[in-house]
Amino acid sequence: MKKEYRVKKEKEFQQVFKKGKSCANRKFVVYQMEKPNQDHFRVGLSVGKKLGNAVVRNQVKRYIRQALTEDKENLKQDVDMIIIGRKGVEELNYHEVKENLRHVLKLANLL
């Protein structure tokens, strides 16, 4: 995923948390904030240390990024979103992560 598709700064994360809406399922929480003048969506990922060591956390983030890349055309484009991995997501394989992520994005009306 290209750099322009990422939310990286702490200030931007906090803005999405404060002004945005949230939606969740058992494996993910998604915060979203409308950005009307934006050309494409941006995403920030958060996977806590409770889920495992760095190898496990990075694998979960790679799975999420790949799932978003595959669904890039179907996603709502004028939003910033933060995706937070919940306990149990580290045990899922790629297809289960993709399925759960699609579910929560549909609940949030992003897909």
Short mmCIF file of N, CA, C and O in Angstrom, two decimals:
data_model
loop_
_atom_site.label_atom_id
_atom_site.label_comp_id
_atom_site.label_asym_id
_atom_site.label_seq_id
_atom_site.Cartn_x
_atom_site.Cartn_y
_atom_site.Cartn_z
N MET A 1 0.84 -1.17 0.00
CA MET A 1 0.00 0.00 0.00
C MET A 1 0.89 1.24 0.00
O MET A 1 1.82 1.35 0.79
N LYS A 2 0.60 2.18 -0.88
CA LYS A 2 1.43 3.37 -1.03
C LYS A 2 1.31 4.29 0.19
O LYS A 2 0.31 4.26 0.90
N LYS A 3 2.32 5.14 0.38
CA LYS A 3 2.36 6.03 1.54
C LYS A 3 1.19 7.00 1.59
O LYS A 3 0.70 7.33 2.66
N GLU A 4 0.72 7.44 0.43
CA GLU A 4 -0.38 8.40 0.44
C GLU A 4 -1.71 7.78 0.88
O GLU A 4 -2.67 8.48 1.13
N TYR A 5 -1.75 6.46 1.00
CA TYR A 5 -2.94 5.76 1.48
C TYR A 5 -2.89 5.49 2.98
O TYR A 5 -3.74 4.80 3.50
N ARG A 6 -1.88 6.03 3.68
CA ARG A 6 -1.71 5.72 5.10
C ARG A 6 -1.92 6.95 5.98
O ARG A 6 -1.56 8.05 5.61
N VAL A 7 -2.51 6.71 7.13
CA VAL A 7 -2.57 7.71 8.19
C VAL A 7 -1.42 7.37 9.12
O VAL A 7 -1.37 6.28 9.68
N LYS A 8 -0.46 8.27 9.26
CA LYS A 8 0.75 7.96 10.02
C LYS A 8 0.92 8.81 11.29
O LYS A 8 1.43 8.34 12.28
N LYS A 9 0.50 10.06 11.24
CA LYS A 9 0.79 10.99 12.33
C LYS A 9 -0.17 10.81 13.50
O LYS A 9 -1.37 10.58 13.30
N GLU A 10 0.36 10.95 14.70
CA GLU A 10 -0.43 10.83 15.93
C GLU A 10 -1.60 11.83 15.93
O GLU A 10 -2.71 11.51 16.34
N LYS A 11 -1.33 13.04 15.44
CA LYS A 11 -2.36 14.08 15.39
C LYS A 11 -3.54 13.64 14.51
O LYS A 11 -4.70 13.87 14.85
N GLU A 12 -3.24 13.02 13.37
CA GLU A 12 -4.29 12.54 12.47
C GLU A 12 -5.07 11.39 13.09
O GLU A 12 -6.30 11.31 12.94
N PHE A 13 -4.38 10.49 13.79
CA PHE A 13 -5.05 9.40 14.49
C PHE A 13 -6.04 9.97 15.51
O PHE A 13 -7.20 9.55 15.56
N GLN A 14 -5.59 10.92 16.33
CA GLN A 14 -6.43 11.50 17.37
C GLN A 14 -7.63 12.23 16.78
O GLN A 14 -8.73 12.18 17.35
N GLN A 15 -7.44 12.87 15.65
CA GLN A 15 -8.53 13.57 14.99
C GLN A 15 -9.62 12.58 14.56
O GLN A 15 -10.80 12.84 14.74
N VAL A 16 -9.21 11.44 14.01
CA VAL A 16 -10.18 10.42 13.59
C VAL A 16 -10.89 9.84 14.82
O VAL A 16 -12.11 9.64 14.80
N PHE A 17 -10.16 9.60 15.90
CA PHE A 17 -10.77 9.06 17.12
C PHE A 17 -11.80 10.03 17.70
O PHE A 17 -12.88 9.62 18.12
N LYS A 18 -11.48 11.34 17.71
CA LYS A 18 -12.36 12.31 18.34
C LYS A 18 -13.56 12.67 17.48
O LYS A 18 -14.68 12.76 17.97
N LYS A 19 -13.35 12.90 16.19
CA LYS A 19 -14.41 13.41 15.33
C LYS A 19 -15.12 12.32 14.53
O LYS A 19 -16.17 12.57 13.95
N GLY A 20 -14.54 11.13 14.49
CA GLY A 20 -15.09 10.08 13.65
C GLY A 20 -16.11 9.20 14.35
O GLY A 20 -16.38 9.35 15.53
N LYS A 21 -16.66 8.28 13.58
CA LYS A 21 -17.62 7.30 14.08
C LYS A 21 -16.92 5.95 14.15
O LYS A 21 -15.99 5.69 13.38
N SER A 22 -17.40 5.07 15.02
CA SER A 22 -16.78 3.76 15.14
C SER A 22 -17.80 2.66 14.87
O SER A 22 -19.00 2.85 15.04
N CYS A 23 -17.26 1.53 14.46
CA CYS A 23 -18.06 0.34 14.21
C CYS A 23 -17.16 -0.86 14.52
O CYS A 23 -15.95 -0.79 14.32
N ALA A 24 -17.74 -1.95 15.02
CA ALA A 24 -16.90 -3.07 15.44
C ALA A 24 -17.59 -4.41 15.23
O ALA A 24 -18.81 -4.50 15.15
N ASN A 25 -16.76 -5.44 15.12
CA ASN A 25 -17.21 -6.82 15.24
C ASN A 25 -16.27 -7.50 16.23
O ASN A 25 -15.53 -6.82 16.95
N ARG A 26 -16.25 -8.82 16.28
CA ARG A 26 -15.44 -9.51 17.29
C ARG A 26 -13.94 -9.37 17.08
O ARG A 26 -13.17 -9.45 18.02
N LYS A 27 -13.48 -9.14 15.86
CA LYS A 27 -12.05 -9.12 15.57
C LYS A 27 -11.48 -7.75 15.26
O LYS A 27 -10.28 -7.55 15.37
N PHE A 28 -12.31 -6.79 14.84
CA PHE A 28 -11.83 -5.47 14.44
C PHE A 28 -12.72 -4.35 14.95
O PHE A 28 -13.92 -4.53 15.10
N VAL A 29 -12.10 -3.19 15.16
CA VAL A 29 -12.81 -1.93 15.40
C VAL A 29 -12.37 -0.99 14.29
O VAL A 29 -11.18 -0.90 13.98
N VAL A 30 -13.33 -0.30 13.67
CA VAL A 30 -13.01 0.65 12.60
C VAL A 30 -13.57 2.02 12.99
O VAL A 30 -14.75 2.16 13.28
N TYR A 31 -12.67 2.99 13.05
CA TYR A 31 -13.06 4.39 13.22
C TYR A 31 -12.97 5.03 11.84
O TYR A 31 -12.01 4.80 11.11
N GLN A 32 -13.97 5.85 11.50
CA GLN A 32 -13.97 6.51 10.20
C GLN A 32 -14.32 7.98 10.34
O GLN A 32 -15.12 8.35 11.21
N MET A 33 -13.72 8.80 9.50
CA MET A 33 -14.02 10.22 9.49
C MET A 33 -14.09 10.68 8.03
O MET A 33 -13.19 10.40 7.24
N GLU A 34 -15.17 11.37 7.70
CA GLU A 34 -15.37 11.88 6.34
C GLU A 34 -14.34 12.96 6.02
O GLU A 34 -14.06 13.82 6.85
N LYS A 35 -13.78 12.91 4.82
CA LYS A 35 -12.86 13.94 4.32
C LYS A 35 -13.29 14.27 2.89
O LYS A 35 -12.78 13.70 1.93
N PRO A 36 -14.26 15.18 2.71
CA PRO A 36 -14.88 15.42 1.39
C PRO A 36 -13.92 15.80 0.26
O PRO A 36 -14.17 15.46 -0.88
N ASN A 37 -12.82 16.49 0.55
CA ASN A 37 -11.93 16.96 -0.52
C ASN A 37 -10.84 15.95 -0.87
O ASN A 37 -9.98 16.25 -1.68
N GLN A 38 -10.89 14.79 -0.29
CA GLN A 38 -9.82 13.80 -0.46
C GLN A 38 -10.08 12.92 -1.69
O GLN A 38 -11.20 12.51 -1.94
N ASP A 39 -9.02 12.62 -2.45
CA ASP A 39 -9.15 11.83 -3.67
C ASP A 39 -9.32 10.34 -3.41
O ASP A 39 -9.95 9.63 -4.18
N HIS A 40 -8.72 9.85 -2.34
CA HIS A 40 -8.79 8.42 -2.03
C HIS A 40 -8.78 8.22 -0.53
O HIS A 40 -8.44 9.13 0.23
N PHE A 41 -9.16 7.02 -0.09
CA PHE A 41 -9.18 6.73 1.34
C PHE A 41 -7.76 6.67 1.90
O PHE A 41 -6.79 6.48 1.16
N ARG A 42 -7.65 6.86 3.20
CA ARG A 42 -6.39 6.65 3.91
C ARG A 42 -6.70 5.76 5.10
O ARG A 42 -7.78 5.84 5.68
N VAL A 43 -5.76 4.92 5.46
CA VAL A 43 -5.99 3.97 6.54
C VAL A 43 -4.81 3.97 7.51
O VAL A 43 -3.66 4.08 7.10
N GLY A 44 -5.12 3.86 8.79
CA GLY A 44 -4.12 3.69 9.83
C GLY A 44 -4.39 2.38 10.53
O GLY A 44 -5.54 2.00 10.74
N LEU A 45 -3.34 1.66 10.87
CA LEU A 45 -3.48 0.35 11.50
C LEU A 45 -2.95 0.38 12.92
O LEU A 45 -1.92 1.00 13.19
N SER A 46 -3.64 -0.31 13.81
CA SER A 46 -3.20 -0.42 15.19
C SER A 46 -3.40 -1.86 15.65
O SER A 46 -4.52 -2.37 15.65
N VAL A 47 -2.30 -2.51 16.00
CA VAL A 47 -2.35 -3.87 16.52
C VAL A 47 -1.52 -3.87 17.80
O VAL A 47 -0.31 -3.66 17.76
N GLY A 48 -2.18 -4.06 18.94
CA GLY A 48 -1.54 -3.92 20.24
C GLY A 48 -0.59 -5.04 20.61
O GLY A 48 -0.63 -6.14 20.04
N LYS A 49 0.23 -4.77 21.60
CA LYS A 49 1.23 -5.74 22.06
C LYS A 49 0.61 -6.96 22.74
O LYS A 49 1.26 -7.99 22.87
N LYS A 50 -0.65 -6.84 23.16
CA LYS A 50 -1.32 -7.98 23.79
C LYS A 50 -1.53 -9.13 22.82
O LYS A 50 -1.71 -10.27 23.23
N LEU A 51 -1.51 -8.84 21.52
CA LEU A 51 -1.78 -9.87 20.52
C LEU A 51 -0.58 -10.77 20.27
O LEU A 51 -0.75 -11.86 19.74
N GLY A 52 0.62 -10.30 20.58
CA GLY A 52 1.79 -11.15 20.36
C GLY A 52 3.03 -10.32 20.14
O GLY A 52 3.02 -9.10 20.28
N ASN A 53 4.08 -11.01 19.75
CA ASN A 53 5.34 -10.31 19.51
C ASN A 53 5.29 -9.57 18.17
O ASN A 53 4.29 -9.60 17.45
N ALA A 54 6.38 -8.90 17.81
CA ALA A 54 6.42 -8.06 16.61
C ALA A 54 6.14 -8.86 15.34
O ALA A 54 5.49 -8.36 14.42
N VAL A 55 6.61 -10.08 15.29
CA VAL A 55 6.40 -10.92 14.11
C VAL A 55 4.90 -11.14 13.88
O VAL A 55 4.39 -10.99 12.76
N VAL A 56 4.20 -11.48 14.94
CA VAL A 56 2.76 -11.75 14.85
C VAL A 56 2.00 -10.48 14.49
O VAL A 56 1.13 -10.48 13.62
N ARG A 57 2.33 -9.38 15.15
CA ARG A 57 1.63 -8.11 14.89
C ARG A 57 1.85 -7.64 13.46
O ARG A 57 0.92 -7.20 12.79
N ASN A 58 3.07 -7.75 12.97
CA ASN A 58 3.35 -7.35 11.59
C ASN A 58 2.64 -8.24 10.58
O ASN A 58 2.20 -7.77 9.53
N GLN A 59 2.51 -9.53 10.89
CA GLN A 59 1.79 -10.43 10.00
C GLN A 59 0.32 -10.02 9.90
O GLN A 59 -0.25 -9.98 8.81
N VAL A 60 -0.28 -9.70 11.04
CA VAL A 60 -1.69 -9.26 11.04
C VAL A 60 -1.83 -7.99 10.20
O VAL A 60 -2.76 -7.87 9.39
N LYS A 61 -0.90 -7.04 10.36
CA LYS A 61 -0.97 -5.80 9.58
C LYS A 61 -0.79 -6.06 8.09
O LYS A 61 -1.46 -5.43 7.26
N ARG A 62 0.08 -6.99 7.73
CA ARG A 62 0.24 -7.35 6.31
C ARG A 62 -1.04 -7.93 5.75
O ARG A 62 -1.44 -7.61 4.62
N TYR A 63 -1.70 -8.80 6.52
CA TYR A 63 -2.97 -9.38 6.08
C TYR A 63 -4.02 -8.28 5.85
O TYR A 63 -4.74 -8.29 4.85
N ILE A 64 -4.11 -7.33 6.78
CA ILE A 64 -5.09 -6.25 6.65
C ILE A 64 -4.79 -5.41 5.42
O ILE A 64 -5.69 -5.10 4.63
N ARG A 65 -3.53 -5.03 5.24
CA ARG A 65 -3.15 -4.21 4.08
C ARG A 65 -3.47 -4.92 2.77
O ARG A 65 -3.97 -4.32 1.83
N GLN A 66 -3.18 -6.22 2.70
CA GLN A 66 -3.45 -6.97 1.48
C GLN A 66 -4.95 -7.05 1.20
O GLN A 66 -5.38 -6.88 0.06
N ALA A 67 -5.74 -7.28 2.23
CA ALA A 67 -7.20 -7.34 2.06
C ALA A 67 -7.74 -5.99 1.57
O ALA A 67 -8.60 -5.95 0.69
N LEU A 68 -7.21 -4.90 2.11
CA LEU A 68 -7.65 -3.57 1.67
C LEU A 68 -7.22 -3.28 0.24
O LEU A 68 -7.96 -2.68 -0.54
N THR A 69 -6.03 -3.72 -0.12
CA THR A 69 -5.54 -3.53 -1.48
C THR A 69 -6.42 -4.26 -2.49
O THR A 69 -6.74 -3.74 -3.56
N GLU A 70 -6.86 -5.47 -2.15
CA GLU A 70 -7.71 -6.24 -3.05
C GLU A 70 -9.10 -5.62 -3.20
O GLU A 70 -9.73 -5.77 -4.24
N ASP A 71 -9.58 -4.93 -2.16
CA ASP A 71 -10.91 -4.31 -2.20
C ASP A 71 -10.85 -2.81 -2.45
O ASP A 71 -11.82 -2.10 -2.22
N LYS A 72 -9.71 -2.31 -2.91
CA LYS A 72 -9.48 -0.87 -3.04
C LYS A 72 -10.56 -0.18 -3.88
O LYS A 72 -11.02 0.89 -3.53
N GLU A 73 -10.98 -0.77 -5.00
CA GLU A 73 -11.96 -0.15 -5.88
C GLU A 73 -13.33 -0.06 -5.25
O GLU A 73 -14.12 0.81 -5.59
N ASN A 74 -13.66 -0.99 -4.35
CA ASN A 74 -15.00 -1.04 -3.75
C ASN A 74 -15.13 -0.18 -2.50
O ASN A 74 -16.25 0.05 -2.03
N LEU A 75 -14.01 0.29 -1.96
CA LEU A 75 -14.05 1.07 -0.72
C LEU A 75 -14.48 2.51 -0.98
O LEU A 75 -14.20 3.07 -2.03
N LYS A 76 -15.14 3.08 0.02
CA LYS A 76 -15.49 4.50 -0.02
C LYS A 76 -14.20 5.31 -0.04
O LYS A 76 -13.29 5.05 0.73
N GLN A 77 -14.11 6.32 -0.92
CA GLN A 77 -12.84 6.97 -1.17
C GLN A 77 -12.58 8.22 -0.34
O GLN A 77 -11.43 8.57 -0.11
N ASP A 78 -13.60 8.90 0.14
CA ASP A 78 -13.38 10.19 0.81
C ASP A 78 -13.38 10.08 2.34
O ASP A 78 -14.00 10.87 3.02
N VAL A 79 -12.67 9.09 2.87
CA VAL A 79 -12.61 8.88 4.33
C VAL A 79 -11.19 8.60 4.79
O VAL A 79 -10.34 8.13 4.04
N ASP A 80 -10.95 8.91 6.07
CA ASP A 80 -9.79 8.40 6.79
C ASP A 80 -10.34 7.34 7.73
O ASP A 80 -11.38 7.55 8.36
N MET A 81 -9.68 6.20 7.82
CA MET A 81 -10.14 5.17 8.73
C MET A 81 -8.97 4.60 9.53
O MET A 81 -7.84 4.56 9.04
N ILE A 82 -9.28 4.21 10.76
CA ILE A 82 -8.32 3.55 11.63
C ILE A 82 -8.87 2.16 11.89
O ILE A 82 -10.02 2.01 12.31
N ILE A 83 -8.06 1.15 11.65
CA ILE A 83 -8.47 -0.24 11.89
C ILE A 83 -7.66 -0.78 13.06
O ILE A 83 -6.43 -0.77 13.03
N ILE A 84 -8.36 -1.24 14.08
CA ILE A 84 -7.73 -1.77 15.29
C ILE A 84 -8.01 -3.26 15.37
O ILE A 84 -9.17 -3.68 15.30
N GLY A 85 -6.95 -4.05 15.52
CA GLY A 85 -7.10 -5.49 15.67
C GLY A 85 -7.40 -5.86 17.12
O GLY A 85 -6.74 -5.37 18.03
N ARG A 86 -8.40 -6.70 17.32
CA ARG A 86 -8.77 -7.15 18.66
C ARG A 86 -8.15 -8.51 18.95
O ARG A 86 -7.68 -9.20 18.05
N LYS A 87 -8.21 -8.89 20.22
CA LYS A 87 -7.68 -10.18 20.66
C LYS A 87 -8.34 -11.32 19.87
O LYS A 87 -9.55 -11.33 19.67
N GLY A 88 -7.56 -12.23 19.39
CA GLY A 88 -8.05 -13.36 18.61
C GLY A 88 -7.75 -13.24 17.13
O GLY A 88 -7.73 -14.23 16.42
N VAL A 89 -7.50 -12.02 16.65
CA VAL A 89 -7.23 -11.83 15.22
C VAL A 89 -5.89 -12.47 14.84
O VAL A 89 -5.71 -12.90 13.69
N GLU A 90 -4.98 -12.60 15.77
CA GLU A 90 -3.67 -13.17 15.48
C GLU A 90 -3.75 -14.67 15.18
O GLU A 90 -2.84 -15.23 14.57
N GLU A 91 -4.84 -15.32 15.56
CA GLU A 91 -5.01 -16.75 15.32
C GLU A 91 -5.62 -17.06 13.96
O GLU A 91 -5.67 -18.22 13.55
N LEU A 92 -6.09 -16.04 13.25
CA LEU A 92 -6.77 -16.24 11.98
C LEU A 92 -5.80 -16.32 10.82
O LEU A 92 -4.74 -15.70 10.86
N ASN A 93 -6.19 -17.09 9.80
CA ASN A 93 -5.39 -17.08 8.58
C ASN A 93 -5.84 -15.91 7.70
O ASN A 93 -6.77 -15.18 8.06
N TYR A 94 -5.19 -15.72 6.56
CA TYR A 94 -5.46 -14.55 5.72
C TYR A 94 -6.93 -14.47 5.28
O TYR A 94 -7.54 -13.40 5.34
N HIS A 95 -7.50 -15.58 4.86
CA HIS A 95 -8.87 -15.56 4.35
C HIS A 95 -9.87 -15.21 5.45
O HIS A 95 -10.86 -14.51 5.19
N GLU A 96 -9.62 -15.67 6.67
CA GLU A 96 -10.50 -15.34 7.79
C GLU A 96 -10.37 -13.86 8.16
O GLU A 96 -11.37 -13.20 8.48
N VAL A 97 -9.15 -13.33 8.11
CA VAL A 97 -8.94 -11.91 8.38
C VAL A 97 -9.69 -11.08 7.34
O VAL A 97 -10.40 -10.12 7.68
N LYS A 98 -9.56 -11.46 6.07
CA LYS A 98 -10.23 -10.73 4.98
C LYS A 98 -11.75 -10.77 5.16
O LYS A 98 -12.43 -9.75 5.00
N GLU A 99 -12.28 -11.93 5.52
CA GLU A 99 -13.71 -12.09 5.71
C GLU A 99 -14.22 -11.21 6.87
O GLU A 99 -15.23 -10.51 6.73
N ASN A 100 -13.50 -11.23 8.00
CA ASN A 100 -13.89 -10.41 9.15
C ASN A 100 -13.75 -8.93 8.85
O ASN A 100 -14.58 -8.12 9.29
N LEU A 101 -12.71 -8.55 8.12
CA LEU A 101 -12.51 -7.15 7.77
C LEU A 101 -13.62 -6.66 6.84
O LEU A 101 -14.16 -5.57 7.03
N ARG A 102 -13.98 -7.48 5.86
CA ARG A 102 -15.09 -7.12 4.96
C ARG A 102 -16.38 -6.93 5.75
O ARG A 102 -17.15 -6.01 5.49
N HIS A 103 -16.61 -7.82 6.72
CA HIS A 103 -17.82 -7.75 7.53
C HIS A 103 -17.91 -6.41 8.28
O HIS A 103 -18.92 -5.73 8.25
N VAL A 104 -16.83 -6.02 8.95
CA VAL A 104 -16.85 -4.78 9.73
C VAL A 104 -16.90 -3.56 8.80
O VAL A 104 -17.55 -2.56 9.14
N LEU A 105 -16.29 -3.63 7.64
CA LEU A 105 -16.36 -2.50 6.70
C LEU A 105 -17.77 -2.34 6.13
O LEU A 105 -18.23 -1.22 5.89
N LYS A 106 -18.48 -3.46 5.94
CA LYS A 106 -19.87 -3.37 5.49
C LYS A 106 -20.76 -2.79 6.59
O LYS A 106 -21.65 -2.00 6.32
N LEU A 107 -20.49 -3.18 7.85
CA LEU A 107 -21.25 -2.60 8.96
C LEU A 107 -21.05 -1.09 9.05
O LEU A 107 -21.96 -0.36 9.40
N ALA A 108 -19.84 -0.62 8.72
CA ALA A 108 -19.51 0.80 8.78
C ALA A 108 -19.89 1.54 7.50
O ALA A 108 -19.62 2.74 7.37
N ASN A 109 -20.50 0.85 6.54
CA ASN A 109 -20.88 1.42 5.23
C ASN A 109 -19.69 1.98 4.48
O ASN A 109 -19.78 3.00 3.80
N LEU A 110 -18.56 1.31 4.59
CA LEU A 110 -17.36 1.71 3.85
C LEU A 110 -17.14 0.83 2.62
O LEU A 110 -16.37 1.16 1.74
N LEU A 111 -17.81 -0.29 2.56
CA LEU A 111 -17.63 -1.25 1.46
C LEU A 111 -18.94 -1.43 0.71
O LEU A 111 -19.99 -1.50 1.29
#
